[in-house]
Amino acid sequence: LLYVVVIFSWLALGVTIFSQEILRLLTTPEFYGAATVIPLLALSYVAFATTQVTTLGMSIARKTSMIAVGAGAAAGVNILGNLLLIPTWGMIGAAWSTLIAYLLLTFFYGLLSGRSLPCPWPWQKLGLVSLLAISLIIGAGYLPNGWAWQPLLLSMSYWLLFPLGLWLLRILGRS
């Protein structure tokens, strides 16, 4: 689980840092505003990626019907969140609803899997990785955008702060 969170958090940070450039490369000007929700959606997919690990206990214990229950509950949370948040917040509300639903989904799966097959998740390290990723994703909003070499060099250097932070926090590398 730790390595899934590390890898997908680093990818989420990269997508967030380069969101303006990605949108300018792949879309037309009417979609450039989507960059405002990319950080939330990127974090949502970090949470969703963890479900591949957090369902293992239920799968091994052959209690896979609970996977469907969790998915249904998460879908319900997402629909309700969309109904409540989109009228006021638009696409940002939809992104928050998705993030909340996926976080609840992975926690639900982890809890039920732990009951079926105890898994000693490294909660402290997971918390530190999450805090580091969220902090850097928030900070990425202050980076300059553009195709000039200075903004690109700064953005690439900023992206490397994540593995450096992992090393300094002793998440990976030295023990």
mmCIF file of N, CA and C in Angstrom, residues 9 31 43 46 62 64 79 86 88-89 92 94 104 109 111 119 121 129 137 154 160 166:
data_model
loop_
_atom_site.group_PDB
_atom_site.id
_atom_site.type_symbol
_atom_site.label_atom_id
_atom_site.label_comp_id
_atom_site.label_asym_id
_atom_site.label_seq_id
_atom_site.Cartn_x
_atom_site.Cartn_y
_atom_site.Cartn_z
ATOM 1 N N SER A 9 1.113 9.248 -5.773
ATOM 2 C CA SER A 9 1.223 10.624 -5.278
ATOM 3 C C SER A 9 2.225 11.413 -6.113
ATOM 4 N N PHE A 31 -11.068 24.654 -22.522
ATOM 5 C CA PHE A 31 -10.823 23.656 -21.484
ATOM 6 C C PHE A 31 -9.676 24.027 -20.540
ATOM 7 N N LEU A 43 -5.528 13.717 -6.755
ATOM 8 C CA LEU A 43 -5.557 13.085 -5.428
ATOM 9 C C LEU A 43 -6.647 12.023 -5.345
ATOM 10 N N VAL A 46 -5.266 8.901 -6.667
ATOM 11 C CA VAL A 46 -4.344 8.265 -5.720
ATOM 12 C C VAL A 46 -5.168 7.377 -4.786
ATOM 13 N N ARG A 62 -12.521 -14.448 0.402
ATOM 14 C CA ARG A 62 -13.685 -14.760 -0.429
ATOM 15 C C ARG A 62 -14.955 -14.049 0.060
ATOM 16 N N THR A 64 -16.024 -11.163 -1.422
ATOM 17 C CA THR A 64 -15.987 -10.150 -2.470
ATOM 18 C C THR A 64 -17.310 -9.408 -2.630
ATOM 19 N N ILE A 79 -22.789 10.693 -5.827
ATOM 20 C CA ILE A 79 -24.011 11.271 -6.397
ATOM 21 C C ILE A 79 -24.582 12.328 -5.462
ATOM 22 N N ILE A 86 -22.381 20.669 -6.701
ATOM 23 C CA ILE A 86 -22.277 21.224 -8.051
ATOM 24 C C ILE A 86 -23.090 22.507 -8.229
ATOM 25 N N THR A 88 -23.576 24.977 -6.340
ATOM 26 C CA THR A 88 -22.866 26.130 -5.796
ATOM 27 C C THR A 88 -21.446 26.232 -6.323
ATOM 28 N N TRP A 89 -20.733 25.104 -6.402
ATOM 29 C CA TRP A 89 -19.309 25.128 -6.683
ATOM 30 C C TRP A 89 -18.936 24.651 -8.082
ATOM 31 N N ILE A 92 -15.577 22.330 -9.351
ATOM 32 C CA ILE A 92 -14.789 22.153 -8.128
ATOM 33 C C ILE A 92 -15.581 21.318 -7.123
ATOM 34 N N ALA A 94 -17.788 19.039 -7.913
ATOM 35 C CA ALA A 94 -17.758 17.671 -8.430
ATOM 36 C C ALA A 94 -16.427 17.004 -8.105
ATOM 37 N N LEU A 104 -13.430 7.588 1.072
ATOM 38 C CA LEU A 104 -14.308 6.712 1.856
ATOM 39 C C LEU A 104 -14.255 5.278 1.339
ATOM 40 N N TYR A 109 -12.864 -0.275 2.293
ATOM 41 C CA TYR A 109 -12.227 -1.516 1.861
ATOM 42 C C TYR A 109 -11.123 -1.934 2.830
ATOM 43 N N LEU A 111 -10.802 -1.212 6.006
ATOM 44 C CA LEU A 111 -11.399 -1.652 7.270
ATOM 45 C C LEU A 111 -11.950 -3.070 7.151
ATOM 46 N N CYS A 119 -4.072 -6.727 8.224
ATOM 47 C CA CYS A 119 -2.984 -6.154 7.435
ATOM 48 C C CYS A 119 -2.364 -5.024 8.247
ATOM 49 N N TRP A 121 -0.971 -2.052 8.120
ATOM 50 C CA TRP A 121 -0.647 -0.911 7.263
ATOM 51 C C TRP A 121 0.296 0.032 8.008
ATOM 52 N N VAL A 129 3.499 10.529 3.888
ATOM 53 C CA VAL A 129 3.512 10.614 2.421
ATOM 54 C C VAL A 129 2.344 11.472 1.950
ATOM 55 N N ILE A 137 1.383 19.604 -3.626
ATOM 56 C CA ILE A 137 0.332 19.875 -4.617
ATOM 57 C C ILE A 137 -0.256 21.267 -4.389
ATOM 58 N N LEU A 154 12.204 25.040 -13.201
ATOM 59 C CA LEU A 154 11.707 25.197 -11.840
ATOM 60 C C LEU A 154 10.662 24.128 -11.516
ATOM 61 N N LEU A 160 10.935 17.089 -8.117
ATOM 62 C CA LEU A 160 11.936 16.260 -7.445
ATOM 63 C C LEU A 160 11.960 16.464 -5.933
ATOM 64 N N LEU A 166 10.641 12.268 0.688
ATOM 65 C CA LEU A 166 10.505 10.869 1.119
ATOM 66 C C LEU A 166 11.787 10.391 1.780
#
